PDB file of C-alpha atoms in Angstrom:
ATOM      1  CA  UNK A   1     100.479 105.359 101.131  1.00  0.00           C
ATOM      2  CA  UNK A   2     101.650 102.022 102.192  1.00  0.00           C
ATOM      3  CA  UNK A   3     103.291 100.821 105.534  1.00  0.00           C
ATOM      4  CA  UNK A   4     104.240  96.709 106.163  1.00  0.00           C
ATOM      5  CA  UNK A   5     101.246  95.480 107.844  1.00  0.00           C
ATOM      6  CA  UNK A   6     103.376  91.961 109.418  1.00  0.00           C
ATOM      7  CA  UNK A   7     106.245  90.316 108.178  1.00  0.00           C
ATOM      8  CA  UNK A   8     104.912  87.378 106.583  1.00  0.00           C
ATOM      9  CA  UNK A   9     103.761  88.910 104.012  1.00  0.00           C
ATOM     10  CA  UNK A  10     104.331  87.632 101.146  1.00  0.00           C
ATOM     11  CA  UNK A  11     106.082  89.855  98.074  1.00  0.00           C
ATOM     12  CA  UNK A  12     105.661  89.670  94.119  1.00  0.00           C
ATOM     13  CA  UNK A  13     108.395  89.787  91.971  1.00  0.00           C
ATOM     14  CA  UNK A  14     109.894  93.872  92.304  1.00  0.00           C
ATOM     15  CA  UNK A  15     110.155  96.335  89.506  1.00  0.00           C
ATOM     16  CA  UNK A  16     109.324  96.967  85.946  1.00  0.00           C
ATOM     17  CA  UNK A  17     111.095  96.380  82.528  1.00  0.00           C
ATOM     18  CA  UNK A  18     114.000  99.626  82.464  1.00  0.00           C
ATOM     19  CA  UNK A  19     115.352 101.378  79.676  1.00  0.00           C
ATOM     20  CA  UNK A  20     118.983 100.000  78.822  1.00  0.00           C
ATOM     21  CA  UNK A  21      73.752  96.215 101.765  1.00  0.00           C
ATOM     22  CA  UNK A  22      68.931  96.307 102.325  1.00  0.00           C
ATOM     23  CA  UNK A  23      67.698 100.073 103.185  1.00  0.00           C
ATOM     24  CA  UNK A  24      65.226 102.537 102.379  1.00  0.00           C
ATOM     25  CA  UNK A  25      66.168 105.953 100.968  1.00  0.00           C
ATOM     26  CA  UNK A  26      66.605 109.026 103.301  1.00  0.00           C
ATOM     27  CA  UNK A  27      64.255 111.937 103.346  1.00  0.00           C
ATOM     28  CA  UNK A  28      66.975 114.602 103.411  1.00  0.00           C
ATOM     29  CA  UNK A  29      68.958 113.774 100.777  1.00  0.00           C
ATOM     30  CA  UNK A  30      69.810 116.311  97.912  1.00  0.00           C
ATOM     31  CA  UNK A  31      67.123 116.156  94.889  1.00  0.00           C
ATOM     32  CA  UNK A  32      69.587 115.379  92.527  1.00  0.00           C
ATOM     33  CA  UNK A  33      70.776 112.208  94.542  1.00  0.00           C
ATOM     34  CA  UNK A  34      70.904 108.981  92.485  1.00  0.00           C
ATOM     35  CA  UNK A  35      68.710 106.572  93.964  1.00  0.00           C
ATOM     36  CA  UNK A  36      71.470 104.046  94.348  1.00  0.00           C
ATOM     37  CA  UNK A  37      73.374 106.528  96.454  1.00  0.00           C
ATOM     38  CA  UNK A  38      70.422 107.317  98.912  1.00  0.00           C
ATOM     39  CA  UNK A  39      70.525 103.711 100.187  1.00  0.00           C
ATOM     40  CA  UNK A  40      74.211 103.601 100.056  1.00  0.00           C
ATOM     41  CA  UNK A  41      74.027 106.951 102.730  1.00  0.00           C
ATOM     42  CA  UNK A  42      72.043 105.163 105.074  1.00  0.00           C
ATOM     43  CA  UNK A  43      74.204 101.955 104.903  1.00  0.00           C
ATOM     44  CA  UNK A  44      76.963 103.803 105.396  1.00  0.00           C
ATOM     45  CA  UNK A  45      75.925 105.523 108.611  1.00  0.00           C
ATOM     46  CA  UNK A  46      74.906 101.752 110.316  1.00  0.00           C
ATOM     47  CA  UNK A  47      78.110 100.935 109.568  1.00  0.00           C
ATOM     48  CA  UNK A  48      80.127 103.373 110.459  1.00  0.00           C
ATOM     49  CA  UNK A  49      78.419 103.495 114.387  1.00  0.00           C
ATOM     50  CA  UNK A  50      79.223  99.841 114.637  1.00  0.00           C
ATOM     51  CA  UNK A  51      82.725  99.649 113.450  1.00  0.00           C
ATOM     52  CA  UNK A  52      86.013  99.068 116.221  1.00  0.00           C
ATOM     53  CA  UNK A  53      89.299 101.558 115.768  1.00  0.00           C
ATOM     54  CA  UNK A  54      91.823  99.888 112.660  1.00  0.00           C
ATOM     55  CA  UNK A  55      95.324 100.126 113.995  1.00  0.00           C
ATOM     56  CA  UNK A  56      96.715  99.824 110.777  1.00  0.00           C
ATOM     57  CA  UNK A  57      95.031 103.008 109.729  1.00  0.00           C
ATOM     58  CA  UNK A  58      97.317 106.418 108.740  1.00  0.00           C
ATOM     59  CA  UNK A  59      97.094 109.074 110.551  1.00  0.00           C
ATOM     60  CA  UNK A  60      96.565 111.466 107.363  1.00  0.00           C
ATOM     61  CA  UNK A  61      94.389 111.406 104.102  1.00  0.00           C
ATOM     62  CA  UNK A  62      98.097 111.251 101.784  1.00  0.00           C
ATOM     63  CA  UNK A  63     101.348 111.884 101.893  1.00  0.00           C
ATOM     64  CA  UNK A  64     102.815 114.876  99.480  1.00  0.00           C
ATOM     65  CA  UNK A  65     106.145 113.392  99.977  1.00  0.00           C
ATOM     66  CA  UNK A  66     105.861 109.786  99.539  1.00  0.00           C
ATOM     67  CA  UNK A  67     108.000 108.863  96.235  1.00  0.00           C
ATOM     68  CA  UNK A  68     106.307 107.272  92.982  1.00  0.00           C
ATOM     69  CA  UNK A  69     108.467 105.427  90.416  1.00  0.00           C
ATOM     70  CA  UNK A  70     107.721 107.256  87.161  1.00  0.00           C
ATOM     71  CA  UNK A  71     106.846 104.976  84.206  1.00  0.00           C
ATOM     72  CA  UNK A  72     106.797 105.673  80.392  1.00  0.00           C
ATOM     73  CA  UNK A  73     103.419 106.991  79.142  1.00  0.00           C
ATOM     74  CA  UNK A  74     101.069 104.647  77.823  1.00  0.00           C
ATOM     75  CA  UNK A  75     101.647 103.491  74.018  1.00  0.00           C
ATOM     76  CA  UNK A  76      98.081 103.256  71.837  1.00  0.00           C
ATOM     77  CA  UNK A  77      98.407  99.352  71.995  1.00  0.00           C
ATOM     78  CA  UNK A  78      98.542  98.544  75.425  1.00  0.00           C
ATOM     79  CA  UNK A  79      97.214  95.627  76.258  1.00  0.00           C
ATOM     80  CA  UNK A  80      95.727  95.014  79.970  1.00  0.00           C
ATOM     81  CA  UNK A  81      96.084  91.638  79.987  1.00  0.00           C
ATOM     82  CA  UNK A  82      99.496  91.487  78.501  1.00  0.00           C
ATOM     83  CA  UNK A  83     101.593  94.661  78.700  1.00  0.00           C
ATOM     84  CA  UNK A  84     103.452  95.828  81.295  1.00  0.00           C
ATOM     85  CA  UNK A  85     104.238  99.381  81.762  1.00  0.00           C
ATOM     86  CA  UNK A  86     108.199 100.747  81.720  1.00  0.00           C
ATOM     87  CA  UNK A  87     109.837 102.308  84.204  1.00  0.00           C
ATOM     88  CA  UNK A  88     111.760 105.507  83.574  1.00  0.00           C
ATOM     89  CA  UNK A  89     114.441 104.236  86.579  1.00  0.00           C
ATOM     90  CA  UNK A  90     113.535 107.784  87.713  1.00  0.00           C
ATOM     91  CA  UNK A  91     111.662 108.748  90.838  1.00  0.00           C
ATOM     92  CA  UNK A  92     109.560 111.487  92.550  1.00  0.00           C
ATOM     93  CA  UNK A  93     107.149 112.755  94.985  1.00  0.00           C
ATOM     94  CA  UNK A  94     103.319 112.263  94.908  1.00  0.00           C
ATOM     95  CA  UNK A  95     103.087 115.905  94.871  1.00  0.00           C
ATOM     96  CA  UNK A  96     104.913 116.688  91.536  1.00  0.00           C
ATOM     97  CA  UNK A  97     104.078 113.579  90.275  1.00  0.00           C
ATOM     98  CA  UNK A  98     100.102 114.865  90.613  1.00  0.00           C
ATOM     99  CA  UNK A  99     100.681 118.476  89.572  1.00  0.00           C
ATOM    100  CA  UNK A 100     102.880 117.540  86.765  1.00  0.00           C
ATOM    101  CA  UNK A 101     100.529 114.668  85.771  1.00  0.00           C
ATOM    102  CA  UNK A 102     103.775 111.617  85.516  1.00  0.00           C
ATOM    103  CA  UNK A 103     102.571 108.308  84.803  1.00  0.00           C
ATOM    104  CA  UNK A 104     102.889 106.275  87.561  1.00  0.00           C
ATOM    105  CA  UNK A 105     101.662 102.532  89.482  1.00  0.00           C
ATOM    106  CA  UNK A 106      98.292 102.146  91.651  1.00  0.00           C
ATOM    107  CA  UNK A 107      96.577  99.285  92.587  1.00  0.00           C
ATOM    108  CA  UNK A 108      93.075  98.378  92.834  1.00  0.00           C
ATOM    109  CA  UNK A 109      90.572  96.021  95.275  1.00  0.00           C
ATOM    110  CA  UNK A 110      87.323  95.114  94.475  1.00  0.00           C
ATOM    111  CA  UNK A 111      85.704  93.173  97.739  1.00  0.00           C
ATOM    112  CA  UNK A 112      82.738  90.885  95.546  1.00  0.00           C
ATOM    113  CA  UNK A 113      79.968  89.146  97.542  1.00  0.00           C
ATOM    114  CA  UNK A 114      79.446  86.083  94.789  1.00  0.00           C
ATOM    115  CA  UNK A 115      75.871  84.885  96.880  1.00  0.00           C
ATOM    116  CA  UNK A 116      74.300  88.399  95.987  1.00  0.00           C
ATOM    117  CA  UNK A 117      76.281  90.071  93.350  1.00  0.00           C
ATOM    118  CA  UNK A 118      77.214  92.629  95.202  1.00  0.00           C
ATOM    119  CA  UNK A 119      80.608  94.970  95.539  1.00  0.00           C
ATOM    120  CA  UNK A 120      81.855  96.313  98.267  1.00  0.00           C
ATOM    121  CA  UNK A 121      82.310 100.505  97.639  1.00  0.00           C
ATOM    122  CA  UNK A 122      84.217 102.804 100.082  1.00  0.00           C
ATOM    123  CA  UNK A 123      83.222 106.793 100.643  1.00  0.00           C
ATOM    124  CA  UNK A 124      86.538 108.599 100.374  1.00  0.00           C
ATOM    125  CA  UNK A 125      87.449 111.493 102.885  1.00  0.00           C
ATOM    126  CA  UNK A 126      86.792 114.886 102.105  1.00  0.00           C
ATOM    127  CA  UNK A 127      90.590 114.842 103.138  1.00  0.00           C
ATOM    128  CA  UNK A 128      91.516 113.100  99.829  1.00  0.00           C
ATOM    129  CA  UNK A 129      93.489 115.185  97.500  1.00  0.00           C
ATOM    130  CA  UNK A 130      91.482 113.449  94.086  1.00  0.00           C
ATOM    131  CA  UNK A 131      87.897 112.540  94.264  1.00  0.00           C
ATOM    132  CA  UNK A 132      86.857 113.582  97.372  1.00  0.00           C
ATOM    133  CA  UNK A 133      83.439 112.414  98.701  1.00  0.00           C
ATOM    134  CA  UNK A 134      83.144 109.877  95.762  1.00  0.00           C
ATOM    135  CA  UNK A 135      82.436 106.730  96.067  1.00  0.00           C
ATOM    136  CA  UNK A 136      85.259 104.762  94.641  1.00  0.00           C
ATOM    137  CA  UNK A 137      86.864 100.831  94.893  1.00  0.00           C
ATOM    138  CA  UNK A 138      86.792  99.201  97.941  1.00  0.00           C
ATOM    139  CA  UNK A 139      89.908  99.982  98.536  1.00  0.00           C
ATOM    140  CA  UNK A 140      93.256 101.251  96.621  1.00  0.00           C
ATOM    141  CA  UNK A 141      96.662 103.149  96.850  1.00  0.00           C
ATOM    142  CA  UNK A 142      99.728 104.172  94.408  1.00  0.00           C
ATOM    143  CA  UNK A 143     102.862 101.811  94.618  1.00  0.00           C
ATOM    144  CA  UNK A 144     105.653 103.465  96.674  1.00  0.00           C
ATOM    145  CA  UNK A 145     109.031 103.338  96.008  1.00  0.00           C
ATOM    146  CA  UNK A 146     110.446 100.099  97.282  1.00  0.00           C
ATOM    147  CA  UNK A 147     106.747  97.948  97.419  1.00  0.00           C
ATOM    148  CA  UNK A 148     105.518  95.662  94.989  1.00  0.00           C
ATOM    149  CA  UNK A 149     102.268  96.060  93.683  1.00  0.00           C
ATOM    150  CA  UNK A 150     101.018  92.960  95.720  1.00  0.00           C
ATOM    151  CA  UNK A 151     102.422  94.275  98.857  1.00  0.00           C
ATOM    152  CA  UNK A 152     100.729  97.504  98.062  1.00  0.00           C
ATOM    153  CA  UNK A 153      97.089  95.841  97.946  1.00  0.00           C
ATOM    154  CA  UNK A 154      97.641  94.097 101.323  1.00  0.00           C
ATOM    155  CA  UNK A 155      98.876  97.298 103.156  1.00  0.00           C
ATOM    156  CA  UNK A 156      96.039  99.385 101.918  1.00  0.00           C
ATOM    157  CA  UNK A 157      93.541  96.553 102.682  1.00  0.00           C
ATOM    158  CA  UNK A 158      94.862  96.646 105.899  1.00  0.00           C
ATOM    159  CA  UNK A 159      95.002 100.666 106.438  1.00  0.00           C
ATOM    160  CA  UNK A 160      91.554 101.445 104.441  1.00  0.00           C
ATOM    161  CA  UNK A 161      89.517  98.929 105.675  1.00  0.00           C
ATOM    162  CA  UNK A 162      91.307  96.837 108.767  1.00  0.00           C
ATOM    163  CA  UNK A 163      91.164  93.761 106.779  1.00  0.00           C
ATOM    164  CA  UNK A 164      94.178  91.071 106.157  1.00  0.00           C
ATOM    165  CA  UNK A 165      94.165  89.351 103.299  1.00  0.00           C
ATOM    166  CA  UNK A 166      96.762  86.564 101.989  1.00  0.00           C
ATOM    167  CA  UNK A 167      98.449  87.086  98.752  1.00  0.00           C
ATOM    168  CA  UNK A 168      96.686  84.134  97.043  1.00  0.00           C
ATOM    169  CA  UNK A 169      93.463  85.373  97.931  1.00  0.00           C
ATOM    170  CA  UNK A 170      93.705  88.264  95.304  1.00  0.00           C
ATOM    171  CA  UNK A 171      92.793  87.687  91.897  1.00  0.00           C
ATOM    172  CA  UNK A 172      94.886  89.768  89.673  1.00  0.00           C
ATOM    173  CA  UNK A 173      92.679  90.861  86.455  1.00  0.00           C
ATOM    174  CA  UNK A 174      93.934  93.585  84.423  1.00  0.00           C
ATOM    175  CA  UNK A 175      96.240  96.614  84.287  1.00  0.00           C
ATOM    176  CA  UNK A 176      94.567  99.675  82.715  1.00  0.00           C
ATOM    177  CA  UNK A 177      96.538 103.328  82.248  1.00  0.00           C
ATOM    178  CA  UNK A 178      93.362 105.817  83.092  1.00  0.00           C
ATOM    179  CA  UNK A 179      94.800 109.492  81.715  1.00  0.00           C
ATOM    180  CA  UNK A 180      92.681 111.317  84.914  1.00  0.00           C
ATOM    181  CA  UNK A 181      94.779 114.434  85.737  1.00  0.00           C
ATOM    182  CA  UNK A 182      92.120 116.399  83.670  1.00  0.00           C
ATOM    183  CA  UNK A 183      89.617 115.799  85.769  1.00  0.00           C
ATOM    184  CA  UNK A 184      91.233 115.901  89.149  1.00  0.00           C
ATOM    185  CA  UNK A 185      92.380 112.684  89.432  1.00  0.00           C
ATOM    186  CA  UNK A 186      96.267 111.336  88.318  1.00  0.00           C
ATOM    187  CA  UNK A 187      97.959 109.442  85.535  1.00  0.00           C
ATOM    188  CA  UNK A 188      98.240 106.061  86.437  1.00  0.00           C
ATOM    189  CA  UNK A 189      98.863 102.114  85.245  1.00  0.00           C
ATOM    190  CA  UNK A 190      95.441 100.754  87.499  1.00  0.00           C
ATOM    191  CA  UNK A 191      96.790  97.114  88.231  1.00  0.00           C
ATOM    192  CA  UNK A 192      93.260  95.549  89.270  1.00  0.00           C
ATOM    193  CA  UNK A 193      92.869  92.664  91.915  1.00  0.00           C
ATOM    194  CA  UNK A 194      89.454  91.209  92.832  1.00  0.00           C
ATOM    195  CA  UNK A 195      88.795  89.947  96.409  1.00  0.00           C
ATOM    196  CA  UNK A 196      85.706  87.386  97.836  1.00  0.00           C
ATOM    197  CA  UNK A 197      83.851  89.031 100.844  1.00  0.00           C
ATOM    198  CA  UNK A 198      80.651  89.000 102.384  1.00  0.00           C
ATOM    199  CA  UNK A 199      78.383  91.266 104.447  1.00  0.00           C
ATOM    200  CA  UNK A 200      79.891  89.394 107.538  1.00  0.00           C
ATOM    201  CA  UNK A 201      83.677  90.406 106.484  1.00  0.00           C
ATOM    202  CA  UNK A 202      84.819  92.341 109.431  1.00  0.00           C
ATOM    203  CA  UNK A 203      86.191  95.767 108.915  1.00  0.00           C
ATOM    204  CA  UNK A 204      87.499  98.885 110.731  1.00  0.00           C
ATOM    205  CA  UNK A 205      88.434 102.335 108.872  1.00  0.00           C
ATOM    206  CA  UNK A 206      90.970 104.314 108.315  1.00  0.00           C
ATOM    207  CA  UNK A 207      88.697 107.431 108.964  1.00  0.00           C
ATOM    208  CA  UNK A 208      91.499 109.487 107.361  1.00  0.00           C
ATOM    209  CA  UNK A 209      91.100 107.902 104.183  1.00  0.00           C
ATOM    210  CA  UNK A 210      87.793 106.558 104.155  1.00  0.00           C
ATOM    211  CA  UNK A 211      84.656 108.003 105.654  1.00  0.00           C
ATOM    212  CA  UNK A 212      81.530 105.063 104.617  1.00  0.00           C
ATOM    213  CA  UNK A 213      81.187 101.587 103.201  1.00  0.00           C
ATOM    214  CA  UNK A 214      78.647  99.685 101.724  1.00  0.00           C
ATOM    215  CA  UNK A 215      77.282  97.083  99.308  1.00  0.00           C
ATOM    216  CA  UNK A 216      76.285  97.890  96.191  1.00  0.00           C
ATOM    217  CA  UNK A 217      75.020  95.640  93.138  1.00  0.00           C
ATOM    218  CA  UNK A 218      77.624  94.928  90.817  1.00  0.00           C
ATOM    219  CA  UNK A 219      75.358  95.839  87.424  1.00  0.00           C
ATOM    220  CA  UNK A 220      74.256  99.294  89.287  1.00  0.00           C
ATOM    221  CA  UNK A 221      77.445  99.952  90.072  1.00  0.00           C
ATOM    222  CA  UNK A 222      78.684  99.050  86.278  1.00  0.00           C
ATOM    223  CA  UNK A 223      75.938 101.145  84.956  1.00  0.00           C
ATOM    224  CA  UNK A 224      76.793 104.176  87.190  1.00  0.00           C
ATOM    225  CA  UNK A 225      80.492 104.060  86.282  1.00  0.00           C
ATOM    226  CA  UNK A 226      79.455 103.623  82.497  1.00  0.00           C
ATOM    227  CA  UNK A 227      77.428 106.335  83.052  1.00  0.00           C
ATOM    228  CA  UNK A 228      79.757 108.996  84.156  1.00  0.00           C
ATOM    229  CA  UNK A 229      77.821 109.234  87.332  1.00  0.00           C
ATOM    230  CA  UNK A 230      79.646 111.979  89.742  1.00  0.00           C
ATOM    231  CA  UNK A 231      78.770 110.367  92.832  1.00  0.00           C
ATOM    232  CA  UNK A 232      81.193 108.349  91.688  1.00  0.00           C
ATOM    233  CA  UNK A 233      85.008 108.261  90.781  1.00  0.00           C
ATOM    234  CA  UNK A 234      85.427 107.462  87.100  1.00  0.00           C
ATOM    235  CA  UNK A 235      87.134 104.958  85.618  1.00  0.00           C
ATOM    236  CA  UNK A 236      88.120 104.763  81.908  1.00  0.00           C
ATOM    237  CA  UNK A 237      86.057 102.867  79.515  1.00  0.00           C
ATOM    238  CA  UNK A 238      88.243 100.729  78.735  1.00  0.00           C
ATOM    239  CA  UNK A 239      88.495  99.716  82.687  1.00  0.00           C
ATOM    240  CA  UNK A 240      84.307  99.554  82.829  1.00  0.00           C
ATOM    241  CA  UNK A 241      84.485  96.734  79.879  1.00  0.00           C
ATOM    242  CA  UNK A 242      87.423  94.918  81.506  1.00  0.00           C
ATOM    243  CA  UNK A 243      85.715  95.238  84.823  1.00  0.00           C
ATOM    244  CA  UNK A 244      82.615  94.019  83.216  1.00  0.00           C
ATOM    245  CA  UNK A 245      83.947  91.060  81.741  1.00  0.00           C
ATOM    246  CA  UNK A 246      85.788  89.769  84.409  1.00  0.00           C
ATOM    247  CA  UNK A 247      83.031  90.192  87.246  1.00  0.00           C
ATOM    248  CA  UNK A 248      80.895  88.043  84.764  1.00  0.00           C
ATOM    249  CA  UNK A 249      83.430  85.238  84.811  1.00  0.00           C
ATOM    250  CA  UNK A 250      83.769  85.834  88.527  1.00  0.00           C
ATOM    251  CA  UNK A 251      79.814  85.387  89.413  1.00  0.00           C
ATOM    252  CA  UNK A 252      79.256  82.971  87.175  1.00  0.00           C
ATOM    253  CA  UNK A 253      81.875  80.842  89.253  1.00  0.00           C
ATOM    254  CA  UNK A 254      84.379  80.342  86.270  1.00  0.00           C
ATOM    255  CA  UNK A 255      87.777  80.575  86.850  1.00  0.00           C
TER     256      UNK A 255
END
């Protein structure tokens, strides 16, 4: 879900081609807990107690009626750094689009601290209608009707985590279609942005959407995801080597 977050913002080129953080591990957790995740808890509960109220932030987890533009499924050769998907030039609600498992547009942040390799993850509600609980990007939403993907990123920056970003301070990577309806998540073209943060970046959340946050190596969190860990939402092979890749370009300092 997406709403304008100021009028300056600054907008992408619309539509598609048409047809025609240092902790120790909790006590109570369950014994089944990745390690990774027991710090990540206890993180996640000094942040939360220090955080201010996000105006920006929705006042539900989704939106069963906001409208997705439906794109052509995938073809075997798509190529993330080249292809671009194709619009259908027909439209419909996040609810059908989900239960009928259309292809559609999200978009993706990863917040990277560069001085310690580390990523900024975000808990999602127990609201959320996929992946609830899971750890997941640092912050991400489906493209509504009428938004550009670029616009989307900024709004959901702004509503998940209270944070305002400029549109050339995303670094567009890749675009990877992740086939997740089997296992609870959606269809969806992943357009992937990377962001430079710190532990100092200030942040308020969208408690709807997003109940933690914290700092996670970037090679634990690669090796989780690679891993199929369920603590986690899971992304696509394909995504984990493209990921991979780019985060080694990106803390190595290359452009």
């Amino acid at each position: 879900m997406c709403r304008s977050v100021s009028d300056s913002q600054h907008k992408e080129k619309d539509g598609y081609p048409r047809k025609q953080p240092k902790s120790q591990p909790t006590t109570n957790n369950p014994p089944n807990q990745h390690p990774t995740l027991q710090l990540l808890c206890q993180a996640w509960i000094s942040t939360i107690s220090t955080m201010e109220a996000n105006p920006h932030a929705l006042d539900s987890a989704q939106d069963p009626n906001e409208v997705f533009e439906i794109m052509e499924p995938p073809p075997e050769n798509f190529d993330p750094y080249a292809s671009t998907p194709i619009s259908t030039a027909s439209f419909t609600t996040r609810d059908v689009c989900h239960k009928q498992g259309l292809w559609h547009c999200s978009v993706h942040i990863w917040i990277v601290d560069t001085a310690s390799s580390s990523i900024l993850l975000q808990k999602r509600s127990m609201k959320k209608d996929t992946f609830p609980g899971r750890w997941d990007i640092s912050s991400a939403g489906h493209v509504e009707k009428g938004k550009s993907i670029l616009e989307t990123a900024q709004c959901e920056l702004a509503e998940e985590l209270g944070i305002t970003a400029n549109a050339g301070e995303l670094q567009y990577a890749f675009t990877i279609p992740a086939e997740q309806t089997p296992l609870g998540g959606c269809n969806a073209f992943e357009h992937v942005y990377f962001l430079h943060g710190n532990s100092e970046t200030k942040m308020s959340l969208g408690m709807e959407e997003v109940s933690g946050v914290s700092w996670v190596s970037a090679s634990k969190l690669l090796a989780a995801l690679q891993n199929g860990d369920d603590n986690y939402a899971p992304r696509t092979k394909q995504y984990c080597e493209a990921m991979g890749s780019f985060l080694k370009k990106m803390l190595s300092g290359i452009d």
